[in-house]
Coordinates of N, CA and C in Angstrom, one line a residue:
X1 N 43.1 71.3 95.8 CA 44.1 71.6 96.8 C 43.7 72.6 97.7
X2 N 43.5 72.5 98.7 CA 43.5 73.4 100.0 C 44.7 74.1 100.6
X3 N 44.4 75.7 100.4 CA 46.1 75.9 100.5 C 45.2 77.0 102.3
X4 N 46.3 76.7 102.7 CA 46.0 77.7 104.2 C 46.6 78.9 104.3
X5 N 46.4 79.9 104.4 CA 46.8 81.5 104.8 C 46.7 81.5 106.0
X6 N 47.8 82.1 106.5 CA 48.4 82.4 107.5 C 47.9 83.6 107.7
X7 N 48.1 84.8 106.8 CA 47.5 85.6 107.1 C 46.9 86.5 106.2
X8 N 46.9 88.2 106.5 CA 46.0 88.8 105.5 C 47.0 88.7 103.9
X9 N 46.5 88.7 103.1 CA 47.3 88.8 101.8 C 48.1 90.3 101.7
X10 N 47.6 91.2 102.5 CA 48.3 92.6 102.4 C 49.4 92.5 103.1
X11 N 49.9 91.6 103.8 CA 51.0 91.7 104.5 C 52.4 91.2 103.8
X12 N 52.1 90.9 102.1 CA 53.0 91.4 100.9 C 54.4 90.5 101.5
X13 N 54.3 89.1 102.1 CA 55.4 88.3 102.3 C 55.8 88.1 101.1
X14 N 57.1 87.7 100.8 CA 57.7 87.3 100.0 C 58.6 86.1 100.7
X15 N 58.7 85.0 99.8 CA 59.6 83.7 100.6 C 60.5 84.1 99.2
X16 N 61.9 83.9 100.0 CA 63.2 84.5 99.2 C 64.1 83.4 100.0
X17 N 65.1 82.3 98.8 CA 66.1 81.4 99.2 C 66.9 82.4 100.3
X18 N 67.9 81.5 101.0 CA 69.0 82.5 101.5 C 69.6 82.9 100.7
X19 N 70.2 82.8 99.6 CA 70.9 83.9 98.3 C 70.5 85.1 98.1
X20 N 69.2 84.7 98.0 CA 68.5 86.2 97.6 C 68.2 86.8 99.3
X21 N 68.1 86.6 100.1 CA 67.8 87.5 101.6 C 69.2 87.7 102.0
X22 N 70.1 87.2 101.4 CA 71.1 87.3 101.3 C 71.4 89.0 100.9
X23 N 71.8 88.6 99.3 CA 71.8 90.5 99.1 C 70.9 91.1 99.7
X24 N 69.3 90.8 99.3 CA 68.3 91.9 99.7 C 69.0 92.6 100.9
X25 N 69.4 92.0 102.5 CA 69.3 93.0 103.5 C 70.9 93.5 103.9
X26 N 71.8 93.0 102.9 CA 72.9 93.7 102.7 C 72.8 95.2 102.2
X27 N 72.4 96.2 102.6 CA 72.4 97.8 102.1 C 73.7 98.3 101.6
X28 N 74.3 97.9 102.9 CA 76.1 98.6 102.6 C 76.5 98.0 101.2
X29 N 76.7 96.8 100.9 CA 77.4 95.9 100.2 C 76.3 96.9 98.7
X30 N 74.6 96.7 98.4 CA 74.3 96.9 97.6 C 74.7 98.7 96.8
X31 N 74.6 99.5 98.0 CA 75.0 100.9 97.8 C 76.5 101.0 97.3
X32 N 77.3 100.1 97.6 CA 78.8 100.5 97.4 C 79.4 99.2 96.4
X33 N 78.2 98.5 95.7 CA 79.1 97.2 95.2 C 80.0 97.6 94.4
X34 N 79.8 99.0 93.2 CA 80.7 99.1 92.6 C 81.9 99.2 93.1
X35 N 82.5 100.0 94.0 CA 83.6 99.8 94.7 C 84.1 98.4 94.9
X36 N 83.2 97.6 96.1 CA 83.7 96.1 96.2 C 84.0 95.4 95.6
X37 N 83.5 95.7 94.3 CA 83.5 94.7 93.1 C 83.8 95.1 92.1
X38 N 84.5 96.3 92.4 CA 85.7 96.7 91.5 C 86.6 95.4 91.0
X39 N 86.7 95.6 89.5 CA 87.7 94.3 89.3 C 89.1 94.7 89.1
X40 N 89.6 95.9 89.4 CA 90.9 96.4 89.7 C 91.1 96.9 91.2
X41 N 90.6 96.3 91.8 CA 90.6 97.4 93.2 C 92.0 96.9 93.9
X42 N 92.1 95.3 94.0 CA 93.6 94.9 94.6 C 94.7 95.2 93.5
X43 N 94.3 96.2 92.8 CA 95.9 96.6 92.4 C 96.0 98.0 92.6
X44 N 95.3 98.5 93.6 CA 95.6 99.5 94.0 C 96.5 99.6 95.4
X45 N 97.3 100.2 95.9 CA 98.1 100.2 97.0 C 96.7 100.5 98.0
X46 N 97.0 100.4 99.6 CA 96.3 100.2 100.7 C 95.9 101.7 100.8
X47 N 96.7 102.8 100.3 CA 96.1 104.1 100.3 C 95.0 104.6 99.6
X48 N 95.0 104.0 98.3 CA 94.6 104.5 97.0 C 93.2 103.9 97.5
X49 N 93.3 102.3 98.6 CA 91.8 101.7 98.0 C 91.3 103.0 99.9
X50 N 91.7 103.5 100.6 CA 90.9 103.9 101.3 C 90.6 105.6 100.9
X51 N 91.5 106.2 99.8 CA 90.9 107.6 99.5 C 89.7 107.0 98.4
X52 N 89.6 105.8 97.6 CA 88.6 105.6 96.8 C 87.5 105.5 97.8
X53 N 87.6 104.7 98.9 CA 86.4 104.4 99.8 C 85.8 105.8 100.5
X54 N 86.4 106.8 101.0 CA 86.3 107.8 101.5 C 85.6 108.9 100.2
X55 N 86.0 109.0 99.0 CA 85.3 109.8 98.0 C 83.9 108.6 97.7
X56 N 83.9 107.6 97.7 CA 82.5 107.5 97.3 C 81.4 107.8 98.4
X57 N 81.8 107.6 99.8 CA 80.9 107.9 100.9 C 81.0 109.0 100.8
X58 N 81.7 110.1 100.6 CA 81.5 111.7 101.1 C 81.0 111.9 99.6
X59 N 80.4 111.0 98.4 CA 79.7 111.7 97.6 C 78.3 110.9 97.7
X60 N 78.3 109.9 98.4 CA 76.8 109.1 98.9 C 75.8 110.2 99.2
X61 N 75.0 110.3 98.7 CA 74.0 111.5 99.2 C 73.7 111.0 100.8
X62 N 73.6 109.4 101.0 CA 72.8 109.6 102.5 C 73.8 109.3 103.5
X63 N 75.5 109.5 103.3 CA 76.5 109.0 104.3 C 77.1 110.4 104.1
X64 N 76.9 111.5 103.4 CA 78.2 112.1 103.0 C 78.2 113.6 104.6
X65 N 77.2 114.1 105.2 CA 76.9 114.4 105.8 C 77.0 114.3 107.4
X66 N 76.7 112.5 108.3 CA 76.6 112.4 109.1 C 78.7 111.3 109.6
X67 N 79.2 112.2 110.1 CA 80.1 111.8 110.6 C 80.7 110.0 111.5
X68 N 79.6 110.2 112.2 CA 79.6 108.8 113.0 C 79.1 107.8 111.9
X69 N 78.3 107.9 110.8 CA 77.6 107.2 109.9 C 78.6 106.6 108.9
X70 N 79.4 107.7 108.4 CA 80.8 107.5 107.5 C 81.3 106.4 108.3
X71 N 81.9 106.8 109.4 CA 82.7 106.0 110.2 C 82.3 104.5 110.1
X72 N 81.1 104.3 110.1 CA 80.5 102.7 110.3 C 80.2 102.1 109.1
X73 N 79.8 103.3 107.8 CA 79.7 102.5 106.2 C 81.2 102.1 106.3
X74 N 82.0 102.9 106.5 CA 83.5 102.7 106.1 C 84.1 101.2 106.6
X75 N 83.9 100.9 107.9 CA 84.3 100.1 108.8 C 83.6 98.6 107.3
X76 N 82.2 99.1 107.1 CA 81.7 97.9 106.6 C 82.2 97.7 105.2
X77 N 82.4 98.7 104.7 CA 83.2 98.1 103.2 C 84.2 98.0 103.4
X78 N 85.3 98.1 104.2 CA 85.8 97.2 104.2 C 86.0 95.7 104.8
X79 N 84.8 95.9 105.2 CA 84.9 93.8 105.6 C 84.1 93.5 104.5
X80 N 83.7 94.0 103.9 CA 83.0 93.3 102.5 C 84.6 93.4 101.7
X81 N 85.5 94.4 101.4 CA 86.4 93.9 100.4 C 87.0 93.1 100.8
X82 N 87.7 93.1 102.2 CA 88.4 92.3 102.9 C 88.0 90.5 103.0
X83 N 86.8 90.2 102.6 CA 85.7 89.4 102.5 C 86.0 88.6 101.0
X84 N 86.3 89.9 100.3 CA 86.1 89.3 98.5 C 87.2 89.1 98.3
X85 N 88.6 90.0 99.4 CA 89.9 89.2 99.1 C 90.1 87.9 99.4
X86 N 89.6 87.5 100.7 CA 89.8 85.8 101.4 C 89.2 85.3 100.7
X87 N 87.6 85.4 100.2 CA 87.1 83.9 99.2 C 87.7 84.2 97.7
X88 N 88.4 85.2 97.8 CA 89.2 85.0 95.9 C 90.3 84.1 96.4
X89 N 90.9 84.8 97.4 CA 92.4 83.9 97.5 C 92.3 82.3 97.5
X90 N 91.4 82.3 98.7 CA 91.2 80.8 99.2 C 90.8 79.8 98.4
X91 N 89.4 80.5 97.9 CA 88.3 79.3 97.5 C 88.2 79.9 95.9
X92 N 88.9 80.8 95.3 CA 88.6 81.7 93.6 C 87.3 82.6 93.9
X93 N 86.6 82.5 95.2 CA 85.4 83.5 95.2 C 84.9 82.8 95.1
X94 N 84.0 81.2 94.8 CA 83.2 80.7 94.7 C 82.7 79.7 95.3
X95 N 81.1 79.4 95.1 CA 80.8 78.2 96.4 C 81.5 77.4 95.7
X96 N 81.4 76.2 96.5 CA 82.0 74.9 96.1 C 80.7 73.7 96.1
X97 N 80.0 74.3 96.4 CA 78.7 73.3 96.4 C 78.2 73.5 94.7
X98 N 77.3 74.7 94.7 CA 76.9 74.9 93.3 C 77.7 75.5 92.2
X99 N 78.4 76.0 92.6 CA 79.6 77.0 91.6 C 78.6 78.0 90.8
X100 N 78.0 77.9 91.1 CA 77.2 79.6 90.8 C 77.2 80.8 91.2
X101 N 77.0 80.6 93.0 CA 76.7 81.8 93.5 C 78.8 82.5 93.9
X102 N 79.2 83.5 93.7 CA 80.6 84.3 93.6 C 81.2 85.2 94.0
X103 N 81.9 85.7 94.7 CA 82.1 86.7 94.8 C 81.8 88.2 94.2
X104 N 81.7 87.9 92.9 CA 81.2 89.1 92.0 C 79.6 89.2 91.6
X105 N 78.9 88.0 91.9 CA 77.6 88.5 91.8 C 76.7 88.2 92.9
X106 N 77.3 88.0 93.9 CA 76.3 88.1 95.2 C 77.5 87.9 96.6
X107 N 78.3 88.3 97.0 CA 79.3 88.4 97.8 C 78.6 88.3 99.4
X108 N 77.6 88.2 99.0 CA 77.4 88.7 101.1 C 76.2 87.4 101.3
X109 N 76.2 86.7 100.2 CA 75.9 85.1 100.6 C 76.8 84.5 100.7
X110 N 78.4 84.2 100.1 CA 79.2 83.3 100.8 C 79.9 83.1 102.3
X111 N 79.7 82.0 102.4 CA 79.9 81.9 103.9 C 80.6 80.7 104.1
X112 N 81.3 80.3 105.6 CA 82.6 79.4 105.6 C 81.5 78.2 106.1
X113 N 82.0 77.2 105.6 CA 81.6 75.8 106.4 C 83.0 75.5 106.7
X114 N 82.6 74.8 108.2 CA 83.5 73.9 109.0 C 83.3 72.4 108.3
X115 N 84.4 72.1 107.6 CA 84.1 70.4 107.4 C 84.3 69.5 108.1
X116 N 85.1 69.8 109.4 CA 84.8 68.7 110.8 C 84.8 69.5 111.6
X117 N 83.6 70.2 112.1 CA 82.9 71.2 113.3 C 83.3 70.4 114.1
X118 N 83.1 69.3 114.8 CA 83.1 68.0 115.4 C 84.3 67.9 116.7
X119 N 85.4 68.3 115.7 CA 86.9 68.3 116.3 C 87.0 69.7 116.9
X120 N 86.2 71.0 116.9 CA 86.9 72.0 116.8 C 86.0 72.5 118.0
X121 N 86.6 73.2 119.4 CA 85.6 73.9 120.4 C 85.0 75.5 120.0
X122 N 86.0 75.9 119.5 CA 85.3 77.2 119.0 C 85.3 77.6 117.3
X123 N 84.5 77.4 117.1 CA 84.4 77.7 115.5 C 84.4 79.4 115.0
X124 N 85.1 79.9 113.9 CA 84.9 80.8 113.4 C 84.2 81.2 112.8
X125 N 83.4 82.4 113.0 CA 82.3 82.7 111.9 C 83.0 83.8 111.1
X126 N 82.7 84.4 109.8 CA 82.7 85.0 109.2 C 82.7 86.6 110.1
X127 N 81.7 87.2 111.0 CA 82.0 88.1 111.8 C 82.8 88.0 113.0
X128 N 83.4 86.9 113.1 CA 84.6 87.1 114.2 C 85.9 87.1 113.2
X129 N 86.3 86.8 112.1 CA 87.2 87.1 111.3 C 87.7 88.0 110.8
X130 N 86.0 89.4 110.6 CA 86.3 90.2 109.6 C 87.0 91.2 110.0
X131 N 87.3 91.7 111.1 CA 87.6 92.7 111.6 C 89.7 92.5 111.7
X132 N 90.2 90.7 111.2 CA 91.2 90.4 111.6 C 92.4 91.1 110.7
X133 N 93.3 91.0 110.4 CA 94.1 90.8 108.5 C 94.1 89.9 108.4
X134 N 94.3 90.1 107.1 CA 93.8 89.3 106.1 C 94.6 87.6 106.4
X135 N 96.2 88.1 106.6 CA 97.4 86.8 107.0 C 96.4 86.3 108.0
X136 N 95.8 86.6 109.2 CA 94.9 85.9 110.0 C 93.9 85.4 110.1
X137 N 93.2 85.7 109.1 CA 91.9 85.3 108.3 C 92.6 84.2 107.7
X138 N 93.5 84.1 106.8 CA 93.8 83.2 106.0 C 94.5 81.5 106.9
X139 N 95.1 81.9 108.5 CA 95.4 81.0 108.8 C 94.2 80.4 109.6
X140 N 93.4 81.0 110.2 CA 92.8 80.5 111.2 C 91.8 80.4 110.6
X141 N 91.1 80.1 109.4 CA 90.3 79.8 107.9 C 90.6 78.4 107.8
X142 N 91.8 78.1 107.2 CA 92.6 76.9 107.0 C 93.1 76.0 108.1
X143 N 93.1 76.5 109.8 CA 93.4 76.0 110.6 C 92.0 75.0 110.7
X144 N 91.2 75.6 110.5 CA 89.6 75.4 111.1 C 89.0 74.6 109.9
X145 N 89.8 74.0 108.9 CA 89.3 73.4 107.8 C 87.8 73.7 107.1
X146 N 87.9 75.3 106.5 CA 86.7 76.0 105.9 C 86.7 75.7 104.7
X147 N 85.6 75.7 104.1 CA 85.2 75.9 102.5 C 84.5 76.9 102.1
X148 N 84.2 77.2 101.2 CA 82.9 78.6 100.7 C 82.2 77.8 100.5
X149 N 80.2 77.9 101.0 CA 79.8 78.0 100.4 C 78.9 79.1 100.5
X150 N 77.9 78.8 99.2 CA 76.6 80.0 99.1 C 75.6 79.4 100.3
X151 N 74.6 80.3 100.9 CA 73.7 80.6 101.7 C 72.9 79.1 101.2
X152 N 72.5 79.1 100.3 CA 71.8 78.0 99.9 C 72.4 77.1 99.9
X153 N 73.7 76.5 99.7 CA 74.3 74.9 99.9 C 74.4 74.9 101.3
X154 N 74.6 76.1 101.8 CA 75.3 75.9 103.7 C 73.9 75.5 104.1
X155 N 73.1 76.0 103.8 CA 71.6 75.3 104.3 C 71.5 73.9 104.3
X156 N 71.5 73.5 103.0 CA 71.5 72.4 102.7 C 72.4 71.1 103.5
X157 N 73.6 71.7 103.7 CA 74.5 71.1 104.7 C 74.2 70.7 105.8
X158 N 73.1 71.6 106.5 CA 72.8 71.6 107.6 C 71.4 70.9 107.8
X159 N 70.9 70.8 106.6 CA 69.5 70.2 106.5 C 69.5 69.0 106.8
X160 N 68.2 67.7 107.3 CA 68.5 66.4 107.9 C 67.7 65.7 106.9
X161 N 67.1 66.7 105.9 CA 66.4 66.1 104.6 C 67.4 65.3 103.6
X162 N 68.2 65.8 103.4 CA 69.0 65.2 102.0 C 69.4 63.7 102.8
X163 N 69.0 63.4 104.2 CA 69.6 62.1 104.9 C 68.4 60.8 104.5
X164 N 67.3 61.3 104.2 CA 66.3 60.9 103.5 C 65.8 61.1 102.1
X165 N 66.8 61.7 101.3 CA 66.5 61.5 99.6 C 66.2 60.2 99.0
X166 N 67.5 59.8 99.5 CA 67.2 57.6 98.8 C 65.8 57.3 99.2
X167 N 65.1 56.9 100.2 CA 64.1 56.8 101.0 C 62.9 57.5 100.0
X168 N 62.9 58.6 99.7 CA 61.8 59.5 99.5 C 61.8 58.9 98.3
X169 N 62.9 59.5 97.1 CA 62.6 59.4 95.8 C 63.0 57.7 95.2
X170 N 63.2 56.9 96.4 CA 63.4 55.4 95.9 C 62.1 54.6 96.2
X171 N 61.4 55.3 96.7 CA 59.6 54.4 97.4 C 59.2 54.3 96.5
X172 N 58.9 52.6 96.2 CA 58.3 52.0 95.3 C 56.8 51.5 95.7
X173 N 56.9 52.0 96.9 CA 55.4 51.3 97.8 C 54.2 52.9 97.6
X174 N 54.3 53.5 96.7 CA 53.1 54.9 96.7 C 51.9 54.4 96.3
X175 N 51.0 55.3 97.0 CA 49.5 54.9 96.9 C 49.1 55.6 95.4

């Protein structure tokens, strides 16, 4: 087998599904998951969950310091909780394609598919939602007929391969 390199071997690539590049370049989500994924956090009142979010950053060694920095970890956990509330409510937190990947063990790979993109002129993503409440997230989610999936089935969705599986693994004509 003749394999080709692209390039020097020191340049230490790693090929990582979208699941996994998923968390990897989520920072915020990995530094703060205990909080986000607190499995009591929505029974705390709206106060309780932002003095919890303000004592873990002002005890973060690398947020507790820079002012404008707080302000933007802050903003982002809560679109990560705000995140783990809609796919609990909506979908239980989990894809619907593989039912593996969850809210509680990889949160910042689920993502919304449109199941008739087709009909719809402007589609919602995930960052035009986050910033909404939550009632608004929840309608215009459901208006836009979304599902959860993980990084890896939304690919797959979008891939033109699975339109040739019959074809591939039914060829009875191989050399």
């Amino acid at each position: 087998m003749n394999l080709l390199l692209i390039g020097p071997l020191t340049d230490k690539v790693i090929p990582l599904c979208g699941n996994c590049h998923s968390i990897k370049k989520a920072k915020i989500f990995k530094e703060f998951e205990k909080i986000i994924s607190s499995p009591n956090l929505f029974k705390l009142s709206a106060e309780q969950i932002e003095n919890f979010i303000k004592e873990a950053i002002n005890d973060h060694p690398n947020y507790s310091s820079i002012k404008e920095y707080k302000r933007n970890v802050k903003v982002q956990i809560k679109k990560y909780i705000r995140k783990r509330f809609v796919y609990e409510q909506l979908f239980n937190g989990r894809c619907i394609g593989c039912g593996k990947i969850t809210a509680y063990n990889n949160l910042p790979a689920l993502e919304l598919h449109h199941r008739t993109p087709e009909i719809l002129e402007v589609k919602s993503t995930w960052s035009d939602l986050s910033n909404m409440d939550c009632e608004e997230i929840f309608r215009k989610t459901l208006k836009e007929n979304c599902v959860c999936l993980c990084a890896n089935c939304h690919t797959l969705t979008r891939s033109k391969l699975h339109s040739y599986c019959k074809e591939i693994f039914d060829n009875t004509n191989r050399d």
